[in-house]
Coordinates of C-alpha atoms in Angstrom, one line a residue:
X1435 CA 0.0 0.0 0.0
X1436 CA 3.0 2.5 0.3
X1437 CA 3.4 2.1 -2.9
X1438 CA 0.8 4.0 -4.6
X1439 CA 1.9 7.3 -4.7
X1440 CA 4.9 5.9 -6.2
X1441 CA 2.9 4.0 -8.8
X1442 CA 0.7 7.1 -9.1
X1443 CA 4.2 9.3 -10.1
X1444 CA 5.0 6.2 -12.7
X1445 CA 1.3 6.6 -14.3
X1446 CA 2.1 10.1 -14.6
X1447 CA 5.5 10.1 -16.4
X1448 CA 3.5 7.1 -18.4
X1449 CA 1.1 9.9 -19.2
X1450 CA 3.8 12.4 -20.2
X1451 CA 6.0 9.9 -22.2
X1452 CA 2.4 9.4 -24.0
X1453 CA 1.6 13.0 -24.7
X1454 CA 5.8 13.4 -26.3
X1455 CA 4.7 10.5 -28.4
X1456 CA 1.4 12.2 -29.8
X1457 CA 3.6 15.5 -30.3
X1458 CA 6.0 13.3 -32.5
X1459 CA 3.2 12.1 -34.4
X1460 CA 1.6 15.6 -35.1
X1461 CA 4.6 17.2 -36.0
X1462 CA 5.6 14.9 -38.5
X1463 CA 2.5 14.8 -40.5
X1464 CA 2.2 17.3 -43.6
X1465 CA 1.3 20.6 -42.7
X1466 CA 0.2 21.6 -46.4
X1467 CA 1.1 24.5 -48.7
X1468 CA 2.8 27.6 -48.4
X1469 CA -0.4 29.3 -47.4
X1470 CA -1.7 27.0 -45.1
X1471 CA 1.8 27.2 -43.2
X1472 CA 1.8 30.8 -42.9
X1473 CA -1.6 31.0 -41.4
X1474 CA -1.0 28.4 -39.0
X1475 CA 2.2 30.4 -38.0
X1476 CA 0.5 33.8 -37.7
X1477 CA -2.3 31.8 -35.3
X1478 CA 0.9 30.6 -32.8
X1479 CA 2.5 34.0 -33.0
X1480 CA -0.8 35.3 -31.7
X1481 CA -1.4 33.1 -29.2
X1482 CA 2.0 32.7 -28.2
X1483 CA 1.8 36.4 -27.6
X1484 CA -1.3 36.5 -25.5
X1485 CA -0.1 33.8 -23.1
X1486 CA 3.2 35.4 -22.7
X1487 CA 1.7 38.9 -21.9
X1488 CA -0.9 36.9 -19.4
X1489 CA 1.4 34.9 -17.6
X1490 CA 3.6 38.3 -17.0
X1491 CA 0.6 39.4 -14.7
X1492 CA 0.0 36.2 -13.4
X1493 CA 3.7 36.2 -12.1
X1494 CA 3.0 39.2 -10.7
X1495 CA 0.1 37.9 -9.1
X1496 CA 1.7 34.5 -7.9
X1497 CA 4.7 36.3 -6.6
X1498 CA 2.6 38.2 -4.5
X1499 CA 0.4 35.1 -3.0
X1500 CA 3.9 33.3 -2.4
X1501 CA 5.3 35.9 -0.3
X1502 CA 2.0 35.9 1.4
X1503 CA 1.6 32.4 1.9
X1504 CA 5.3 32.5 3.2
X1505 CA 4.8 34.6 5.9
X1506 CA 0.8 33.4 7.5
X1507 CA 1.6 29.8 6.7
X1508 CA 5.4 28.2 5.8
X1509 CA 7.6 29.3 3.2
X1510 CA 7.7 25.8 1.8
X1511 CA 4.3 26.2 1.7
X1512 CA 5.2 29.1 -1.4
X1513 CA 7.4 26.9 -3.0
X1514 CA 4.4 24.0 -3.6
X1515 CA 2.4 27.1 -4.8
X1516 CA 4.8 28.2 -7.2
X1517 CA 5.2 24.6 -8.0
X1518 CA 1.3 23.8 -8.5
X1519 CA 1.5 27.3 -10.7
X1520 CA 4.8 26.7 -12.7
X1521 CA 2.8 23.5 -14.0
X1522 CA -0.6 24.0 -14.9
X1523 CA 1.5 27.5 -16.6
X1524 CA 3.3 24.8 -18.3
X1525 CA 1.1 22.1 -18.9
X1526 CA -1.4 25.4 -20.7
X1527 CA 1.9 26.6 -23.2
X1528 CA 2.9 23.0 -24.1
X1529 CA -0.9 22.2 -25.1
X1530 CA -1.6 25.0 -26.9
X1531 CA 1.8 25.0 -29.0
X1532 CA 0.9 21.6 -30.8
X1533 CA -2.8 22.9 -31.0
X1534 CA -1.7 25.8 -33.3
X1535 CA 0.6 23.1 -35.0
X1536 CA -2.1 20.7 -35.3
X1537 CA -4.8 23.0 -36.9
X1538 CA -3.0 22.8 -40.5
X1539 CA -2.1 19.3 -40.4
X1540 CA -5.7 18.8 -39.8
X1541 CA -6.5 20.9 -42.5
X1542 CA -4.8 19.0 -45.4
X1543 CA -5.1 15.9 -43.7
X1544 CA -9.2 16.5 -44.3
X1545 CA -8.7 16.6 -47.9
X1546 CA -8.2 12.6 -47.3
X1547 CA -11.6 12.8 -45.3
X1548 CA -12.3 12.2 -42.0
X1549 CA -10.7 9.3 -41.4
X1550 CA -7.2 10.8 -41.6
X1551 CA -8.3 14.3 -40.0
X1552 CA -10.1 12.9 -36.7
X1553 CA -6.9 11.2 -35.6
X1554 CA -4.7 14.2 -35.9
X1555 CA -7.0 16.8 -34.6
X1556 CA -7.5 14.1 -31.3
X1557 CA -4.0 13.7 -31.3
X1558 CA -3.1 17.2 -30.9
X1559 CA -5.5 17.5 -28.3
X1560 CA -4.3 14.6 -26.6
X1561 CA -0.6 16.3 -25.5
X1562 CA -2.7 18.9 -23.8
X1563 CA -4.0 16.3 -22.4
X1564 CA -1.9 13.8 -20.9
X1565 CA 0.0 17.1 -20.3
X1566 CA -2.3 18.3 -17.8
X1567 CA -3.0 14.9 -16.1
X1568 CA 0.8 14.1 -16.1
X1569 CA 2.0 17.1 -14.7
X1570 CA -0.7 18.0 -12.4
X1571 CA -0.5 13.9 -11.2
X1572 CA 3.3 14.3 -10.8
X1573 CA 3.8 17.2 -9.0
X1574 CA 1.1 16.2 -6.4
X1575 CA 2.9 12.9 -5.8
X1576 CA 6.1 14.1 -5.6
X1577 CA 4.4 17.6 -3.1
X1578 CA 3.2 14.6 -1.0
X1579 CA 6.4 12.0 -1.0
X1580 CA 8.9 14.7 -0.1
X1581 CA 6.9 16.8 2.9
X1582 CA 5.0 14.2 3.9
X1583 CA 6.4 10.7 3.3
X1584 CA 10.2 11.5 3.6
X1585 CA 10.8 14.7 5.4
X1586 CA 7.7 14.5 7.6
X1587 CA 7.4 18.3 7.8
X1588 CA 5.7 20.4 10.1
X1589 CA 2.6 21.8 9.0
X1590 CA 3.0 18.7 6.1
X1591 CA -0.7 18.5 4.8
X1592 CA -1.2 22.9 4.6
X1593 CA 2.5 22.5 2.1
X1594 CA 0.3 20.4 -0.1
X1595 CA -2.6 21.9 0.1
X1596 CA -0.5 25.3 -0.9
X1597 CA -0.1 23.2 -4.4
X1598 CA -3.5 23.4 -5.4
X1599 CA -4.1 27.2 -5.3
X1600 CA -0.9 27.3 -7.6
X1601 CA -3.2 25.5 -9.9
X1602 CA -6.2 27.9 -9.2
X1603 CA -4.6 31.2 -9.6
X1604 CA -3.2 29.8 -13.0
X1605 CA -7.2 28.6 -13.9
X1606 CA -8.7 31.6 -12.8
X1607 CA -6.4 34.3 -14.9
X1608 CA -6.3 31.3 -17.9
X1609 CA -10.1 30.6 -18.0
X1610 CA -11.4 34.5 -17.5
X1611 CA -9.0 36.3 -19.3
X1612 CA -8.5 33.5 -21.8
X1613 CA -12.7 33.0 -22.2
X1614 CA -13.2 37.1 -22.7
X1615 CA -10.3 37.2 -24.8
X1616 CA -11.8 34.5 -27.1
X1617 CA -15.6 36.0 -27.4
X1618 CA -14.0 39.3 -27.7
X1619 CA -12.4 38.4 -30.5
X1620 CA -15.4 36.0 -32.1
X1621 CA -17.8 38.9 -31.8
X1622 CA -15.8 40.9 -32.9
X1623 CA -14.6 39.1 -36.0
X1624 CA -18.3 38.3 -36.6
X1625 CA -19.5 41.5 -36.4
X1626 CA -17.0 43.3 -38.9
X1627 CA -17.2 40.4 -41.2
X1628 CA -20.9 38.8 -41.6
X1629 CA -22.8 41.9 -40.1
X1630 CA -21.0 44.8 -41.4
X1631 CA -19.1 43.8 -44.9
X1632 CA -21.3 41.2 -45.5
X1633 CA -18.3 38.1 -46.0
X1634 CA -18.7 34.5 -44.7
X1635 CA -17.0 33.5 -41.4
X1636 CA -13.2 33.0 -41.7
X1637 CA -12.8 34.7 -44.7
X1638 CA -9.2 36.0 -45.6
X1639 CA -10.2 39.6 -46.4
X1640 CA -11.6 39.6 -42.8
X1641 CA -8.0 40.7 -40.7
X1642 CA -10.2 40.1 -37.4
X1643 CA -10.8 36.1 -38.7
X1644 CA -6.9 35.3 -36.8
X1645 CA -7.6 37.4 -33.7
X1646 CA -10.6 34.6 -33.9
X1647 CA -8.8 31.5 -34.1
X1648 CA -6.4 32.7 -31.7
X1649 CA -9.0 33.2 -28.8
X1650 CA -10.2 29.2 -29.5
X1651 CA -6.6 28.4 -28.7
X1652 CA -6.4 30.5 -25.2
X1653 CA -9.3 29.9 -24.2
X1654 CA -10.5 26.6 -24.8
X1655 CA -7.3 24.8 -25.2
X1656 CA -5.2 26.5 -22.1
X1657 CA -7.8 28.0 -20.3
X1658 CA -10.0 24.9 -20.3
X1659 CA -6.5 22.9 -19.5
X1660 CA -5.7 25.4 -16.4
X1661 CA -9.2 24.7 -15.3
X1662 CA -8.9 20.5 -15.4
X1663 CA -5.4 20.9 -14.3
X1664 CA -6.8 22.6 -11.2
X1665 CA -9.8 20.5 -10.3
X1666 CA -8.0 17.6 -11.2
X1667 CA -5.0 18.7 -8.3
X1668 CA -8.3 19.9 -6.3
X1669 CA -9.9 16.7 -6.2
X1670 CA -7.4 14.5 -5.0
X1671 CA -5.6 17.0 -2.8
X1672 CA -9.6 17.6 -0.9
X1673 CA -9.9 14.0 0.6
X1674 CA -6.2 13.8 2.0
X1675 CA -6.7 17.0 3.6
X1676 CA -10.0 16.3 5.2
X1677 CA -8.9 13.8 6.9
X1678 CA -5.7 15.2 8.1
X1679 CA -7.0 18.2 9.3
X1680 CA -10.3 16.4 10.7
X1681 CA -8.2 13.8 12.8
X1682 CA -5.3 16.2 13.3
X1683 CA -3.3 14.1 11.6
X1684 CA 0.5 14.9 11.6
X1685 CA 3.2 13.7 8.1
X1686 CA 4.2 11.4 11.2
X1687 CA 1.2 9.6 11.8
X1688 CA 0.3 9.2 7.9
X1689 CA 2.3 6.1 7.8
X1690 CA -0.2 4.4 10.2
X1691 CA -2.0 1.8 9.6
X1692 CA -5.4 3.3 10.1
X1693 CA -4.6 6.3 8.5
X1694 CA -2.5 5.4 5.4
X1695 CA -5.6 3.7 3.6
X1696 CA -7.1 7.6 3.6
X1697 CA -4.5 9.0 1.9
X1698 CA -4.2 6.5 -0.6
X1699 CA -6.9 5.9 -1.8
X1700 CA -7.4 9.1 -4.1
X1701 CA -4.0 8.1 -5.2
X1702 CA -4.8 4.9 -6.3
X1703 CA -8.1 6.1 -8.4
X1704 CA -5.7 8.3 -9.9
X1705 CA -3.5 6.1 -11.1
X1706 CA -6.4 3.4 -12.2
X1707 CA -7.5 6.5 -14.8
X1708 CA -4.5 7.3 -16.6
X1709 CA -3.8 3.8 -17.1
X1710 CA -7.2 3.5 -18.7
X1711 CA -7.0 6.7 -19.8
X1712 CA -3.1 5.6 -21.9
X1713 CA -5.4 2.4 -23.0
X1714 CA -8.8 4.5 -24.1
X1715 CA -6.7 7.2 -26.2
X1716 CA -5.3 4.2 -28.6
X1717 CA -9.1 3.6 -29.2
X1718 CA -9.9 6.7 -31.0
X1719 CA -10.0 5.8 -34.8
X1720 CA -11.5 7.6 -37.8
X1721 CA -14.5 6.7 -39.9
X1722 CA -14.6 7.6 -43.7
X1723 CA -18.6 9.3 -42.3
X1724 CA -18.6 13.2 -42.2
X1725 CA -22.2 12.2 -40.0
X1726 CA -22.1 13.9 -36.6
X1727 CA -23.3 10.9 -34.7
X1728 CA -20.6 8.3 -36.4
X1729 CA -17.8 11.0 -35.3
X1730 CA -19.3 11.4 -32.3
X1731 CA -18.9 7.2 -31.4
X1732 CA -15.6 7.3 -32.9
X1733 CA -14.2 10.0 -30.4
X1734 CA -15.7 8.9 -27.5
X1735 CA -14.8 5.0 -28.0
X1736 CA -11.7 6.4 -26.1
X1737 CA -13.1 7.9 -23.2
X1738 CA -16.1 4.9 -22.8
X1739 CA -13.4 2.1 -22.4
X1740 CA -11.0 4.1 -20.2
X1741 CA -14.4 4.6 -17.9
X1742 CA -14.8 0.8 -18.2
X1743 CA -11.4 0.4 -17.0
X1744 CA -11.4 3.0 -14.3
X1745 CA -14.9 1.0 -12.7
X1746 CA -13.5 -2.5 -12.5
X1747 CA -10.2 -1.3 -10.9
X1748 CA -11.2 0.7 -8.3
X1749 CA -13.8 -1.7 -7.0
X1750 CA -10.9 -4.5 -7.3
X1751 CA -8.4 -1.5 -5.3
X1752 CA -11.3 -0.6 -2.7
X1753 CA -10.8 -4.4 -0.8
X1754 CA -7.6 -4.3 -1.5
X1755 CA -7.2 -0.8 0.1
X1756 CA -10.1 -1.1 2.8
X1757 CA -10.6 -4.6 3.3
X1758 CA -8.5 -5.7 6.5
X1759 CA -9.2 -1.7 7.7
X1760 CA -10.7 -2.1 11.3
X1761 CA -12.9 1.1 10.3
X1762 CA -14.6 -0.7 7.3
X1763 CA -17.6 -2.7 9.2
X1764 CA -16.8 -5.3 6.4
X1765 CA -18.0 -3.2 3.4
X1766 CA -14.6 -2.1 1.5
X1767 CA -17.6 -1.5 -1.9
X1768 CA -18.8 1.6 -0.4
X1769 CA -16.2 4.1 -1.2
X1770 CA -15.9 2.2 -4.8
X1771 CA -19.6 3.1 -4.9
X1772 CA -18.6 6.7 -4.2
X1773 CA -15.9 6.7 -6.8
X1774 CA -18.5 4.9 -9.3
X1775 CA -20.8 6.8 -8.9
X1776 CA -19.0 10.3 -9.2
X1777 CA -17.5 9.3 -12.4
X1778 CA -21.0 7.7 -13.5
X1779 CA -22.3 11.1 -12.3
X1780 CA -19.8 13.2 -14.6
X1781 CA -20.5 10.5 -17.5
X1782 CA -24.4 11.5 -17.6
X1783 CA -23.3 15.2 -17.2
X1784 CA -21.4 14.8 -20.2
X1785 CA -24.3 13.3 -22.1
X1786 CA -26.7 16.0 -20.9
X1787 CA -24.7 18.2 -22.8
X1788 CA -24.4 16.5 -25.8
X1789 CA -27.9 15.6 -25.7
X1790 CA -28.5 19.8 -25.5
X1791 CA -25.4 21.1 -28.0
X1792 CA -25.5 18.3 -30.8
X1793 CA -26.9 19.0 -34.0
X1794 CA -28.1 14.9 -33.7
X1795 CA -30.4 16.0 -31.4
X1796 CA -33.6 17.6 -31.4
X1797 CA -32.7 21.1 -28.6
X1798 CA -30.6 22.0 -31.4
X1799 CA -33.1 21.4 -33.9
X1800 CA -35.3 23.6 -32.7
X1801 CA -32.7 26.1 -32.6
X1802 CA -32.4 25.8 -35.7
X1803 CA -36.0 25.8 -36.7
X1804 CA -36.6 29.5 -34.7
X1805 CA -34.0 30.8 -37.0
X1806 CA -36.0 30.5 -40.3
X1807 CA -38.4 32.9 -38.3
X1808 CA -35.4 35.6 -37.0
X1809 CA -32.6 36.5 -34.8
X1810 CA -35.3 37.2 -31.6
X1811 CA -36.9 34.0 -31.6
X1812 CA -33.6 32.4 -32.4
X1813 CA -32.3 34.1 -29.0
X1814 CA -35.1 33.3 -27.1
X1815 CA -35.7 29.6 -27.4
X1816 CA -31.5 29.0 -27.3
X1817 CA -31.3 31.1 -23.7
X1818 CA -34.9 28.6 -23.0
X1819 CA -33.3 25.7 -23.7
X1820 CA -29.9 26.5 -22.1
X1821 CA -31.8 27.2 -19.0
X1822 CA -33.9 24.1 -19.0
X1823 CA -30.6 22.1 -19.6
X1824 CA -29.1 23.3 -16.1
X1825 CA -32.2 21.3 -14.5
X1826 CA -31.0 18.0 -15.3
X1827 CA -27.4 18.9 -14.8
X1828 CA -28.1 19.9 -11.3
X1829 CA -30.5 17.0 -10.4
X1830 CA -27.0 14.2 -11.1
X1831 CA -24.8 16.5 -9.7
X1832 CA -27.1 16.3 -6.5
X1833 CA -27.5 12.4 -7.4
X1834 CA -24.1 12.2 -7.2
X1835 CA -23.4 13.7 -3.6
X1836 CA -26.4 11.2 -2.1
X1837 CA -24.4 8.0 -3.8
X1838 CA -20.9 9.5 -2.7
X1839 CA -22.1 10.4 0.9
X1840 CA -24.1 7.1 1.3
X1841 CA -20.9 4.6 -0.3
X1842 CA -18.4 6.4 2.2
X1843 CA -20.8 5.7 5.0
X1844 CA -21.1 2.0 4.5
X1845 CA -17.4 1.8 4.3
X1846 CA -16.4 4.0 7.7
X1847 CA -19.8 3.8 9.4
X1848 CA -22.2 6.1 10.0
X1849 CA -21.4 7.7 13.9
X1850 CA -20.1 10.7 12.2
X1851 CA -20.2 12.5 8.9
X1852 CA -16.9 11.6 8.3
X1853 CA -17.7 8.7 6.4
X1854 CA -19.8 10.7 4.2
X1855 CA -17.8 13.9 3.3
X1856 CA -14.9 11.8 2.2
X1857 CA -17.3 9.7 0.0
X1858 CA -18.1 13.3 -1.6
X1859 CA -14.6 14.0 -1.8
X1860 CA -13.6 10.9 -3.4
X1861 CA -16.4 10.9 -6.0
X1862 CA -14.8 14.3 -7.2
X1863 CA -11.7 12.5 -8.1
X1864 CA -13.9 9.4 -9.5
X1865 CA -15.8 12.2 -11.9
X1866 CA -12.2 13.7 -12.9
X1867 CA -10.1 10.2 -12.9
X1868 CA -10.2 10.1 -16.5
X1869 CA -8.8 13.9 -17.0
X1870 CA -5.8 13.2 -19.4
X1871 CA -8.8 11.1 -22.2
X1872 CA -11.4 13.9 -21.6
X1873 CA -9.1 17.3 -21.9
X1874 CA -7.9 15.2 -25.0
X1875 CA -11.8 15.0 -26.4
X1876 CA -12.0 18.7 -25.2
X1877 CA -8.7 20.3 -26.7
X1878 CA -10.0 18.4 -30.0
X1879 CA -12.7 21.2 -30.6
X1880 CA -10.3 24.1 -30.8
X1881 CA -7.9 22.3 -33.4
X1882 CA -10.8 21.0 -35.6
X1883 CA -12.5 24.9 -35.5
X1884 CA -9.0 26.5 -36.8
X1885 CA -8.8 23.3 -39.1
X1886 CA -11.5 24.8 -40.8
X1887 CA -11.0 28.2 -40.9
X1888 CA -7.5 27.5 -42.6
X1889 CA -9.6 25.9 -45.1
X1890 CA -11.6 28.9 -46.0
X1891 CA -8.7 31.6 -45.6
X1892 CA -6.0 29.4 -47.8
X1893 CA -9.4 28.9 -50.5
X1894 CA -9.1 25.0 -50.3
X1895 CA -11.8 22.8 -52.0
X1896 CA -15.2 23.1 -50.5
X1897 CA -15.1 19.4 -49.9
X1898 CA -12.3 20.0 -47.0
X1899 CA -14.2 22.3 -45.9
X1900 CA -17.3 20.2 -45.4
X1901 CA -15.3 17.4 -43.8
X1902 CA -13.6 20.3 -41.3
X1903 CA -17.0 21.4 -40.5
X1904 CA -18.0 17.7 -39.5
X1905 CA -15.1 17.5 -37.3
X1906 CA -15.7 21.3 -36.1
X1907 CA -19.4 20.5 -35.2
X1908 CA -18.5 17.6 -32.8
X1909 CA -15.8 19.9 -31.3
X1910 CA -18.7 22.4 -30.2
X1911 CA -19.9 19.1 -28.3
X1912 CA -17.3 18.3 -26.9
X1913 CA -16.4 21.6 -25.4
X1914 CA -19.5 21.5 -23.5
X1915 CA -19.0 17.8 -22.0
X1916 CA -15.5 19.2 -20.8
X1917 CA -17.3 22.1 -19.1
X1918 CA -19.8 19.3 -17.4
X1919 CA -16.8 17.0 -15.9
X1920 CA -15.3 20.6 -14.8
X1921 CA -18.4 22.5 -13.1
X1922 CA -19.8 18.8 -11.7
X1923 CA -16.5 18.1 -10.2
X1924 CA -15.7 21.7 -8.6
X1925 CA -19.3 21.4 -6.8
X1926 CA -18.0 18.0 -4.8
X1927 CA -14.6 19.0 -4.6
X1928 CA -15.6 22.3 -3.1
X1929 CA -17.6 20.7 -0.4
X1930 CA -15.2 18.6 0.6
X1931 CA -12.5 22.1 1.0
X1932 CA -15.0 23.9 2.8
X1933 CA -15.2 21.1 5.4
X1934 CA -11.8 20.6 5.6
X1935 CA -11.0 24.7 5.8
X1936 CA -13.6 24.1 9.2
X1937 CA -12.0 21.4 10.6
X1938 CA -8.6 22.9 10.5

């Protein structure tokens, strides 16, 4: 059992070798002509550019909070914040630079069809990532093994804890400034080119149309990445804390036998999902279909099998883990009930949201339908159905807390809420256990939407265009499943912070 977070560091340098092998095999497929390469270069200067002049503040920023954390809490607790930051910083600018390199391999890669353009685009994606799981995975373990397991510092578990705020000041300057930066620029490029000179979207005589693709890359490659990086960290950093801090448990006492199972556990569904996740991400094939639902089932093979994967081993790891603990009343399945049904919970979410953004289904339809009739009614029934869409999304994220509470009860008895609140917190890491194949779904979007407008701005045939417009419409989908795992998973692993901020 002392092994995991050692196995859990392994799984994440697996998940880093992984993501330098999809970087190789992007960067050595054909970008296309002259023109394509020049727009794809002009799209990485610019978003190059906007990270560089964003992380400037956010050092600022980080600086500050280290020197503050410093004084009110440890100064090693500022070095595992400028850790936790350093790496999701990194994890962002490494994911993005093959995104902008992936767009135009896409591109002329689509002239083949689908089949050879879905690979490539999920490829790209996938270094951001395994990137993000890897790193975020790796620091943690290594934040944990030197303060707590070999040093046994004072004041061991608030040092690791410090690591996960590192994450959050680099999500919250990534996902507002990158998200305002990207509609900026959409509405603006929109409005100057369809509504005031009258040109299609992404056409080359529209100088806005770069600013454009730019914003899909900060936004929703790295600022979606910062965000997963962060509630990834979050999620397994929330049920070691709260029970260290609930039990006043010192880096001395986590080796105990009583205690150790606790920590570990997280850990260990950690590690289960980037294994599956390494396994799912071979899955991911290309049909020669431009249908939405056939490239739908073709992207998410991947992230259905590394689920599969992810269920079987952490009910096999929960009696392995809890099932000679003289705290389990003989029911070691509960907290794998908790850890089911989280990721079960962030499954559904992610259907709910492709059940309301695909163009298979019939929310969308509708949408579409208003439209014949003009803009208003177009408005009104897509801010209607948005708003009926949070209703189910809210009803499984509730769902998912009663499971969570009710598994971890079974396992460590029901005297106390103990039992409970670290069912919740585990089930946050069960929802996001699966990070490095979902961010890899999600950073597919971005790539496939600048696939396509490199397609229109270098004046390729139509028919790429069409088969980039295939790829583009799943990659509106997928954006909002990403957003489901992320928002589902902040709600239980923020319950389980706020209980272990009261406890300590």
């Amino acid at each position: 059992m002392e092994a995991i977070p050692y196995l859990a560091a392994l799984s994440a340098i697996a998940g880093l070798l992984l993501a330098g092998y999809y970087y190789t095999a992007v960067k050595q497929a054909s970008p296309g002509n002259d023109r394509m390469v020049f727009l794809m270069t002009e799209i990485q200067k610019g978003a190059r550019a906007f990270l560089q002049a964003e992380y400037k503040w956010v050092g600022v920023f980080a600086a500050g909070m280290a020197i503050l954390l410093a004084l009110v809490i440890a100064p090693l607790a500022a070095i595992t914040y400028l850790l936790g930051a350093v790496l999701s910083a990194g994890a962002g600018y490494a994911g993005m630079t093959v995104a902008t390199m992936a767009n135009a391999r896409t591109t002329e890669a689509a002239k083949e069809g689908p089949a050879k353009a879905l690979p490539i685009a999920f490829r790209g994606g996938a270094v951001m990532g395994f990137s993000v799981a890897g790193l975020a995975l790796l620091g943690l373990m290594l934040t944990y093994l030197v303060f707590v397991t070999w040093f046994e510092v004072d004041q061991a578990f608030e040092i690791v804890t410090a690591y996960g705020l590192g994450a959050s000041t680099i999500a919250l300057f990534s996902r507002v400034g990158g998200g305002i930066y990207t509609k900026a620029a959409d509405v603006g490029a929109d409005l100057v080119g369809k509504v005031e000179a009258g040109i299609p979207e992404d056409d080359p005589r529209n100088p806005a149309t770069i600013a454009d693709n730019v914003g899909d890359n900060v936004g929703d490659v790295a600022g979606m990445g910062a965000d997963l990086f962060e509630s990834y960290a979050g999620s397994i950093i929330a049920p070691i804390s709260l029970i260290a801090f609930a039990g006043a448990v010192t880096a001395e006492q986590a080796g105990d036998v009583d205690i150790l199972p606790f920590f570990v556990f997280p850990m260990f569904v950690a590690f289960i999902g980037m294994l599956a996740s390494i396994i799912g991400s071979f899955l991911v094939k290309g049909g020669d279909s431009t249908d939405s639902s056939a490239l739908s089932k073709a992207l998410h093979m991947g992230t259905n099998v590394a689920m599969g994967i992810t269920v079987v081993g952490v009910f096999a790891g929960s009696f392995w883990i809890f099932g000679g603990d003289s705290f389990t009343e003989d029911k070691p399945w509960g907290l794998a009930v908790s850890v089911i049904g989280g990721l079960i919970a962030g499954w559904a979410l992610g259907k709910t949201a492709e059940y309301y953004t695909s163009d298979h289904f019939n929310p969308v339809k509708t949408i579409a339908q208003q439209a014949e009739t003009g803009p208003a009614t177009t408005v009104l029934k897509g801010i209607s159905i948005g708003m009926v869409s949070v209703a189910a999304s809210v009803v499984l994220i509730l769902l998912g807390i009663g499971i969570a509470y009710w598994g971890g009860q079974q396992t460590l008895g029901d005297e106390t809420t103990l039992g409970g609140l670290y069912g919740i917190a585990v089930a946050a890491i069960g929802m996001l256990a699966t990070t490095g194949v979902v961010v890899s779904v999600d950073a597919y979007g971005p790539i496939a939407d600048n696939a396509g407008g490199i397609a229109e701005m270098a004046e390729l045939d139509p028919s790429v265009r069409d088969v980039t417009d295939a790829l583009d419409s799943l990659g509106n989908t997928t954006a909002a499943v990403a957003k489901g795992f992320a928002v589902g998973s902040a709600a239980l692993t923020a319950l389980a912070l706020f209980k272990s901020f009261e406890f300590a």
